[in-house]
mmCIF file of C-alpha atoms in Angstrom:
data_model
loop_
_atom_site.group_PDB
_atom_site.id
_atom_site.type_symbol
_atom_site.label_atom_id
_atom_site.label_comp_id
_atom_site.label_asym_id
_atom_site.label_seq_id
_atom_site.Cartn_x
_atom_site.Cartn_y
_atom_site.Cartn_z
ATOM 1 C CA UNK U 1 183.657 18.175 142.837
ATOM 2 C CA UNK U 2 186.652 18.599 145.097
ATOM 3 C CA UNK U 3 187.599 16.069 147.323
ATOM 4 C CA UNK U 4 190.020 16.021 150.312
ATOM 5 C CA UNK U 5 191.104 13.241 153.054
ATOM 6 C CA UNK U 6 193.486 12.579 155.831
ATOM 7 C CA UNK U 7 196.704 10.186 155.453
ATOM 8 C CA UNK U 8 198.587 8.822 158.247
ATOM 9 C CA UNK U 9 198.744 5.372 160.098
ATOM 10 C CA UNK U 10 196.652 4.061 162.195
ATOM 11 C CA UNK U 11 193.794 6.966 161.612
ATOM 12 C CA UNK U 12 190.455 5.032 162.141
ATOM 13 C CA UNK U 13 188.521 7.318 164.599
ATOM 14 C CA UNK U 14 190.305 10.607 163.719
ATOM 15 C CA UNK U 15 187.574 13.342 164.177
ATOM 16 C CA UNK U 16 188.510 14.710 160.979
ATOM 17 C CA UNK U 17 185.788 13.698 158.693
ATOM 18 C CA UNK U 18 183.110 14.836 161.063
ATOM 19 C CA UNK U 19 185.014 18.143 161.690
ATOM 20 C CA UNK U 20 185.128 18.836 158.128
ATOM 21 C CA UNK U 21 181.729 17.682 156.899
ATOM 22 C CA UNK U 22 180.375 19.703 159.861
ATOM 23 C CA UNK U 23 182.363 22.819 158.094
ATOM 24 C CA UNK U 24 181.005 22.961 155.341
ATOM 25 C CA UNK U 25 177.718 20.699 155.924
ATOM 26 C CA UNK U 26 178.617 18.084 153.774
ATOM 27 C CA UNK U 27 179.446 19.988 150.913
ATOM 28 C CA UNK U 28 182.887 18.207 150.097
ATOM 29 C CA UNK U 29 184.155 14.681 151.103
ATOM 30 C CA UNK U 30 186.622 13.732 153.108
ATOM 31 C CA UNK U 31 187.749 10.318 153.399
ATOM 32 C CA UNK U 32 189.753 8.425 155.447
ATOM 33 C CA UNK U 33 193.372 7.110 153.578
ATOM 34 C CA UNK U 34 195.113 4.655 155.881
ATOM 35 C CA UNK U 35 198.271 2.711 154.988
ATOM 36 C CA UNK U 36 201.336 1.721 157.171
ATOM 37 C CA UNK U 37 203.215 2.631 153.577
ATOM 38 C CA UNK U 38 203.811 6.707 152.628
ATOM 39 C CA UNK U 39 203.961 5.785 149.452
ATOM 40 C CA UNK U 40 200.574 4.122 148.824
ATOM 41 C CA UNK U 41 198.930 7.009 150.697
ATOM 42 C CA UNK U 42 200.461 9.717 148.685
ATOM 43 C CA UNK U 43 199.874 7.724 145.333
ATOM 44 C CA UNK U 44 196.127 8.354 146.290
ATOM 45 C CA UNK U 45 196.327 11.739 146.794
ATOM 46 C CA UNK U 46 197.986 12.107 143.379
ATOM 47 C CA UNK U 47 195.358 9.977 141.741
ATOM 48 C CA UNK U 48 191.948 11.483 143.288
ATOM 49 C CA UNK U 49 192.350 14.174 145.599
ATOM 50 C CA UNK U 50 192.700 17.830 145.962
ATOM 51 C CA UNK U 51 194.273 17.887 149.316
ATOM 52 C CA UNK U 52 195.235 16.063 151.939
ATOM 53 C CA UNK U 53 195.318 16.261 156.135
ATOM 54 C CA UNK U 54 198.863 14.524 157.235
ATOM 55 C CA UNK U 55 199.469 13.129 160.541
ATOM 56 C CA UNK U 56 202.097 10.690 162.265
ATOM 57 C CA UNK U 57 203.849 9.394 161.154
ATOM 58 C CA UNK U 58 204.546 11.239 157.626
ATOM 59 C CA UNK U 59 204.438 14.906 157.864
ATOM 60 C CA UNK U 60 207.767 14.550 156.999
ATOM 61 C CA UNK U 61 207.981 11.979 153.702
ATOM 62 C CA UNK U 62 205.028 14.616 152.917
ATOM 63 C CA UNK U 63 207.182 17.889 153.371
ATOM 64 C CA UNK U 64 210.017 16.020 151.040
ATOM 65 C CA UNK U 65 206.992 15.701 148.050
ATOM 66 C CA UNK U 66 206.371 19.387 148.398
ATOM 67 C CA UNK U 67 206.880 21.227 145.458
ATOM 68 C CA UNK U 68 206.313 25.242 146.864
ATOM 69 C CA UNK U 69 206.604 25.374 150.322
ATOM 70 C CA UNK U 70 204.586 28.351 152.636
ATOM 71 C CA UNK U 71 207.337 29.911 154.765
ATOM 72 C CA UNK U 72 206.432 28.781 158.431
ATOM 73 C CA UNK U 73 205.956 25.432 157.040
ATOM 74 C CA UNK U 74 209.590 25.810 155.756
ATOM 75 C CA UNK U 75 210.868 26.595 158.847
ATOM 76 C CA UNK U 76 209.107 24.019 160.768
ATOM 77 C CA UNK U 77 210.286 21.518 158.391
ATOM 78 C CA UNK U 78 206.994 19.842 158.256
ATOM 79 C CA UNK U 79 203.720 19.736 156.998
ATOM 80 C CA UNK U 80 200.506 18.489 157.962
ATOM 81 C CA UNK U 81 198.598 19.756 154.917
ATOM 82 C CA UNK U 82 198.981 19.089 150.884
ATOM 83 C CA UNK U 83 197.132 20.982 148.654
ATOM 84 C CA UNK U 84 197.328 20.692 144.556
ATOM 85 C CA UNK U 85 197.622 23.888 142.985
ATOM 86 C CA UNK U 86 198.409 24.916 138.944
ATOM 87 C CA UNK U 87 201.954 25.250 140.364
ATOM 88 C CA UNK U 88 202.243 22.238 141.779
ATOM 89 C CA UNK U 89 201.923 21.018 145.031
ATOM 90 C CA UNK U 90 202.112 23.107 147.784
ATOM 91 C CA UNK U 91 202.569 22.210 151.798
ATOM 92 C CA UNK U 92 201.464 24.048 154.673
ATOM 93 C CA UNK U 93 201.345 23.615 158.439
ATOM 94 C CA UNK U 94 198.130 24.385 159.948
ATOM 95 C CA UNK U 95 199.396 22.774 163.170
ATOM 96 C CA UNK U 96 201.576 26.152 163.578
ATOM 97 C CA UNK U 97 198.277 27.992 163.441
ATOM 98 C CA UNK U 98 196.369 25.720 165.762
ATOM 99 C CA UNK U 99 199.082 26.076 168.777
ATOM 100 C CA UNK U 100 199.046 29.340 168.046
ATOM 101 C CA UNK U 101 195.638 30.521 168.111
ATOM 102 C CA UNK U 102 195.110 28.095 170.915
ATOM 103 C CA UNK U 103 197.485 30.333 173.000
ATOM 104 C CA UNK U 104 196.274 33.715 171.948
ATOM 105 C CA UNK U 105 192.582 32.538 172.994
ATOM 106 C CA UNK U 106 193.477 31.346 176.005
ATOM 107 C CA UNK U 107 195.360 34.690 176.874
ATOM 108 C CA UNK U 108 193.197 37.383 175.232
ATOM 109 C CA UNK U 109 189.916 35.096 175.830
ATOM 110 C CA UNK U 110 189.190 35.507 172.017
ATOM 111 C CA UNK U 111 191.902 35.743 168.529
ATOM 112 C CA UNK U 112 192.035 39.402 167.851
ATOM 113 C CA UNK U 113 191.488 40.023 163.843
ATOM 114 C CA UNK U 114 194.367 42.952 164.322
ATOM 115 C CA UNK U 115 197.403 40.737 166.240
ATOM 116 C CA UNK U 116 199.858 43.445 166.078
ATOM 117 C CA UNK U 117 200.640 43.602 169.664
ATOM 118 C CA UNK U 118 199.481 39.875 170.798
ATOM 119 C CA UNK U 119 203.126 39.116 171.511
ATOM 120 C CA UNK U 120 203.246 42.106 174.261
ATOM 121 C CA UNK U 121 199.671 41.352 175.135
ATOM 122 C CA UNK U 122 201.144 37.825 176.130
ATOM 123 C CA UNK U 123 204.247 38.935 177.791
ATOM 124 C CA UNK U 124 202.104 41.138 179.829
ATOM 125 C CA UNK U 125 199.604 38.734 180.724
ATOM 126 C CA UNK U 126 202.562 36.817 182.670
ATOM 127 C CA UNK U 127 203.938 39.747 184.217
ATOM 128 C CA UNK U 128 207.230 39.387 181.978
ATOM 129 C CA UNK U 129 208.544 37.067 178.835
ATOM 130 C CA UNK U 130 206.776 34.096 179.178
ATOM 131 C CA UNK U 131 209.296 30.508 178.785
ATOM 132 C CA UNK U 132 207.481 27.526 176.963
ATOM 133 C CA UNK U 133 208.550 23.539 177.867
ATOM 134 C CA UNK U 134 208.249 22.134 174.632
ATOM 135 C CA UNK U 135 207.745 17.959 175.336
ATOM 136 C CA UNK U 136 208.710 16.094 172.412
ATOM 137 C CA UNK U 137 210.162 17.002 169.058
ATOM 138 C CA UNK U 138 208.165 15.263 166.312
ATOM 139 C CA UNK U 139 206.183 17.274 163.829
ATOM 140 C CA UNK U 140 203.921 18.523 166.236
ATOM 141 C CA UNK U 141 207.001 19.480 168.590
ATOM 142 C CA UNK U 142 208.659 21.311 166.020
ATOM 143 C CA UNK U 143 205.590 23.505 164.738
ATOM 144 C CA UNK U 144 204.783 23.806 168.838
ATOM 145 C CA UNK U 145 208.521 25.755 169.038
ATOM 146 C CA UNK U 146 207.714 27.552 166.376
ATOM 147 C CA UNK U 147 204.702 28.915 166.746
ATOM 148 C CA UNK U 148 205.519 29.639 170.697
ATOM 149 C CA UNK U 149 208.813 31.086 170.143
ATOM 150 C CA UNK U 150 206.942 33.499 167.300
ATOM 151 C CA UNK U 151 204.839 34.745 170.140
ATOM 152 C CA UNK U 152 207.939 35.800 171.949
ATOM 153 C CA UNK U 153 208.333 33.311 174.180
ATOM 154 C CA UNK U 154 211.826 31.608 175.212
ATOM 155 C CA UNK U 155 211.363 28.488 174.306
ATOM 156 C CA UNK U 156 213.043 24.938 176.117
ATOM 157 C CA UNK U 157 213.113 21.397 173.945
ATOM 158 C CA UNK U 158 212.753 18.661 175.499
ATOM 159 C CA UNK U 159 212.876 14.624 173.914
ATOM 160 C CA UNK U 160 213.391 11.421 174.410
ATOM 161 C CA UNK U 161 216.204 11.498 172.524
ATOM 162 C CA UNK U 162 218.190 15.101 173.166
ATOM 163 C CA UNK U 163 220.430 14.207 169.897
ATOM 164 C CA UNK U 164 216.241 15.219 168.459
ATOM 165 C CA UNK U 165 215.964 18.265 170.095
ATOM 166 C CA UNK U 166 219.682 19.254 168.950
ATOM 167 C CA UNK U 167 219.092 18.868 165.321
ATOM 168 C CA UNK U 168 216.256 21.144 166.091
ATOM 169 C CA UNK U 169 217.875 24.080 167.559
ATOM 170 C CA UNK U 170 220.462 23.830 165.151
ATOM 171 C CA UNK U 171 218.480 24.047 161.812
ATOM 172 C CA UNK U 172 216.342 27.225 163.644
ATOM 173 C CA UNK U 173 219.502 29.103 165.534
ATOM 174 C CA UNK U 174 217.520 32.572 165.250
ATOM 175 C CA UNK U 175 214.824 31.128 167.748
ATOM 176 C CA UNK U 176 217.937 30.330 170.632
ATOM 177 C CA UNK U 177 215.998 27.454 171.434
ATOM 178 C CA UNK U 178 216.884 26.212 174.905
ATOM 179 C CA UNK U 179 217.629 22.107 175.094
ATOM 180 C CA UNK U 180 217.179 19.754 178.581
ATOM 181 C CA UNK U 181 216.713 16.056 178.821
ATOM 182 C CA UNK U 182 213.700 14.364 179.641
ATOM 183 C CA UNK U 183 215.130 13.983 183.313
ATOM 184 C CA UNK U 184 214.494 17.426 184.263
ATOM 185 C CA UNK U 185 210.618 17.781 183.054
ATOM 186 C CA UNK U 186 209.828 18.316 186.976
ATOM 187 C CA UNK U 187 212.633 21.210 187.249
ATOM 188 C CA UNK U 188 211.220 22.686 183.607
ATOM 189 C CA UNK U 189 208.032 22.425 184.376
ATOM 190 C CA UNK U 190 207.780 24.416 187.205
ATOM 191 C CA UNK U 191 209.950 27.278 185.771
ATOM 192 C CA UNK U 192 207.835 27.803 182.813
ATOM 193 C CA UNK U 193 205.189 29.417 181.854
ATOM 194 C CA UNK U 194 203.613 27.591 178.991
ATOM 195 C CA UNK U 195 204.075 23.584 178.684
ATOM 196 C CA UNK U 196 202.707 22.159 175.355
ATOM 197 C CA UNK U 197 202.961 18.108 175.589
ATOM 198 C CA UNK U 198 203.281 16.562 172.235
ATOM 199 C CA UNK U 199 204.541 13.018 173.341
ATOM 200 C CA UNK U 200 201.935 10.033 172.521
ATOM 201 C CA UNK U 201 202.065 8.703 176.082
ATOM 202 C CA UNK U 202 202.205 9.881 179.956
ATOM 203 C CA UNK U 203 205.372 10.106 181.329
ATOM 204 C CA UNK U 204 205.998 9.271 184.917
ATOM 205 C CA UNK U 205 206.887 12.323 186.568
ATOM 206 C CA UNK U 206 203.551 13.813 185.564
ATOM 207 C CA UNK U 207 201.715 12.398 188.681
ATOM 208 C CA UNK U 208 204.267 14.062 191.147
ATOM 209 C CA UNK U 209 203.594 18.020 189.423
ATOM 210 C CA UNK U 210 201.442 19.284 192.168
ATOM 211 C CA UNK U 211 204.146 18.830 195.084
ATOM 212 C CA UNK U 212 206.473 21.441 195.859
ATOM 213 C CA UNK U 213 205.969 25.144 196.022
ATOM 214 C CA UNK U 214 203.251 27.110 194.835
ATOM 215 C CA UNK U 215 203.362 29.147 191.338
ATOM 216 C CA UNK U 216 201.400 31.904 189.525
ATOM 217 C CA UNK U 217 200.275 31.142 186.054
ATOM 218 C CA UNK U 218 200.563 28.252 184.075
ATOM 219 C CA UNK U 219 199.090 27.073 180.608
ATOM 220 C CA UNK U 220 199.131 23.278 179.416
ATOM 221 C CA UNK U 221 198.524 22.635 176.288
ATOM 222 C CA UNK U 222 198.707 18.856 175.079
ATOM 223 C CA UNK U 223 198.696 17.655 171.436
ATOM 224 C CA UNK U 224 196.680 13.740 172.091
ATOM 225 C CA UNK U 225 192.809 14.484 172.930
ATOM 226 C CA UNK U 226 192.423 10.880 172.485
ATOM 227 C CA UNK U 227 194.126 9.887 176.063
ATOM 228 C CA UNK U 228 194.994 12.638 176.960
ATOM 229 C CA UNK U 229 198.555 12.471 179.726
ATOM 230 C CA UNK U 230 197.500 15.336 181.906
ATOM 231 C CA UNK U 231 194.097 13.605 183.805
ATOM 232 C CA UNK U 232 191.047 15.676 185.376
ATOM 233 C CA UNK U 233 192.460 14.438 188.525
ATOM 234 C CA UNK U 234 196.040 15.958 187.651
ATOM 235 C CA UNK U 235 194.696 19.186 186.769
ATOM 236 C CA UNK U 236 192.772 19.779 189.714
ATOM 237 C CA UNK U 237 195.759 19.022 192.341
ATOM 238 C CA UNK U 238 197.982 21.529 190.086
ATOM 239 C CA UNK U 239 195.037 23.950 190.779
ATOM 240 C CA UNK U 240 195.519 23.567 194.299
ATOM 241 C CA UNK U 241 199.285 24.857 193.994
ATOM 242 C CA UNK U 242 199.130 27.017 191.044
ATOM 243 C CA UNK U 243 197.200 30.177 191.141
ATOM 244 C CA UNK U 244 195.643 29.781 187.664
ATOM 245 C CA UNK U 245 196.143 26.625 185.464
ATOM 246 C CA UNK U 246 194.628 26.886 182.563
ATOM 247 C CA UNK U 247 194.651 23.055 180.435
ATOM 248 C CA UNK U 248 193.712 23.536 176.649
ATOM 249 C CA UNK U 249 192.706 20.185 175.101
ATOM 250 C CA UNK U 250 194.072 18.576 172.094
ATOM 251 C CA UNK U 251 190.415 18.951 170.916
ATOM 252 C CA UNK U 252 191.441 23.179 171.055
ATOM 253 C CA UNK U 253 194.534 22.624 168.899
ATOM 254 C CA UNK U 254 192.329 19.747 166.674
ATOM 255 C CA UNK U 255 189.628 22.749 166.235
ATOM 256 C CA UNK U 256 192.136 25.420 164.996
ATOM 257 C CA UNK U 257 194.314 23.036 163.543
ATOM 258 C CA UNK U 258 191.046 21.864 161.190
ATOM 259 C CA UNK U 259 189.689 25.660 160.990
ATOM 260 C CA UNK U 260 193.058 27.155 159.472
ATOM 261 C CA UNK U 261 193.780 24.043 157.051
ATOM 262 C CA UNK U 262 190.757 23.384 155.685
ATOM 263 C CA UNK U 263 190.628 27.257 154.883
ATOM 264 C CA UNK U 264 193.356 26.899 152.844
ATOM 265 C CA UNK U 265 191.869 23.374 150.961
ATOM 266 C CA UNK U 266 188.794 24.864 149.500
ATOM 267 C CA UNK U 267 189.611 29.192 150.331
ATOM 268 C CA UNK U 268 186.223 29.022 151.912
ATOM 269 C CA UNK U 269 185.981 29.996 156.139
ATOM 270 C CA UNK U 270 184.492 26.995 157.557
ATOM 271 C CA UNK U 271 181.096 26.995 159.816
ATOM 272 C CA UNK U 272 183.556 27.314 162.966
ATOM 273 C CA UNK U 273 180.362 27.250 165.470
ATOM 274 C CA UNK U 274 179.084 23.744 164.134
ATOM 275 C CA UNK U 275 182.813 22.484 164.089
ATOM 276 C CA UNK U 276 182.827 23.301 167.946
ATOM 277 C CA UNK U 277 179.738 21.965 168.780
ATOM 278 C CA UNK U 278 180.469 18.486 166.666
ATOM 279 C CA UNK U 279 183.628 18.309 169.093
ATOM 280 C CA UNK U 280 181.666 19.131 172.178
ATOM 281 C CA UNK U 281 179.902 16.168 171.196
ATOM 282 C CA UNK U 282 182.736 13.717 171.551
#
């Protein structure tokens, strides 16, 4: 029987295993695999499993074991997803997919089996060519530009540490990928259109968002569902100056994330209806 886990450090209370035994109604296992060490983790994977989920902090020691690489995933220049294969093994990133159908649902209040025009369907839905604030330039950061800027959107990095965000832009120049410091997230966020958070923590200028003048449209998506930086209480005072704020969890991105990896683990669609209601649970 095939069997598949998630590596990374700490991971107890991921939602993964429940996600995936609600796909497939316990068909497959899933384990947990936690070690501070890559090493010991991947030596695992090698030894007793068909394909692993990869999350901070070695989606990129995991891209570096890859032995075929999927295209996105070789742009991004991380993976979040091993799979064994008679080739060898091969790395994906289903995180790409997860921002991005996230997006394209929230827009187009469904994901369209013929996407062909999604990219104008976005850019209309904004009234022009929508700019993304991309906070923080880890894995999740860098599949976040990706996926946003492959929508057509003009997309801004912004990290801790710009020298980050640099090396970024520079590896991907086709994407023109914008670059601002951490200072100006107030400035940023108010210019753009999409904001998709990926740091672990709140940062301070977050509880002054709602002053200053009104806006049209905005979209937040935020990578950490488990405390989350963007409160209730946030979202409702940007609601009072924004005309439409929509906030898509990190649950969202976690259920297409999960949905579009675990696809490509066993080639079997998951039971997407009982993975959303096993989340609606939590």
């Amino acid at each position: 029987m095939k069997k598949f886990g998630l590596i990374g450090y700490p991971i107890q209370g991921s939602l993964s295993p429940a996600l995936f035994r609600a796909g497939y109604h316990g068909k497959y296992p899933y384990d947990l695999i936690e070690d501070p060490d890559f090493n010991v983790c991947y030596q695992k994977f090698i030894d007793s499993y068909d394909g692993i989920n990869v999350t901070a902090p070695f989606k990129e020691d995991a891209f570096r074991k890859a032995e075929i690489i999927d295209p996105v995933c070789q742009r991004i220049g991380a993976t979040n997803l091993l799979v064994k294969t008679t080739e060898g093994i091969c790395a994906y990133n289903s995180d790409y997919t997860g921002i991005s159908n996230s997006l394209i649902e929230t827009v187009s209040g469904g994901i369209p089996e013929d996407r062909s025009d999604i990219n104008a369907g976005i850019s209309e839905f904004f009234g022009h060519r929508p700019g993304a604030l991309i906070v923080g330039c880890g894995g999740a950061g860098k599949a976040a530009a990706v996926a946003a800027a492959d929508l057509g959107m003009q997309v801004t990095l912004m990290n801790r540490t710009v020298g980050k965000a640099e090396k970024i832009a520079s590896d991907l120049p086709q994407y023109g990928f914008g670059i601002r410091p951490l200072a100006d997230f107030m400035e940023m966020f108010r210019k753009c259109d999409v904001i998709i958070y990926t740091l672990p923590g709140a940062i301070e200028a977050i509880g002054s968002l709602a002053s200053g003048k009104a806006g049209n449209i905005k979209i937040i998506l935020e990578a950490n569902y488990k405390t989350p930086a963007f409160s209730q209480g946030t979202i409702a005072q940007l609601r009072s100056v924004y005309r439409d704020v929509r906030y898509i969890s990190g649950l969202r991105w976690l259920l297409h994330q999960a949905a579009g990896g675990y696809r490509l683990f066993t080639g079997e669609a998951p039971d997407f209806h009982v993975m959303e209601q096993t989340l609606a649970s939590h």
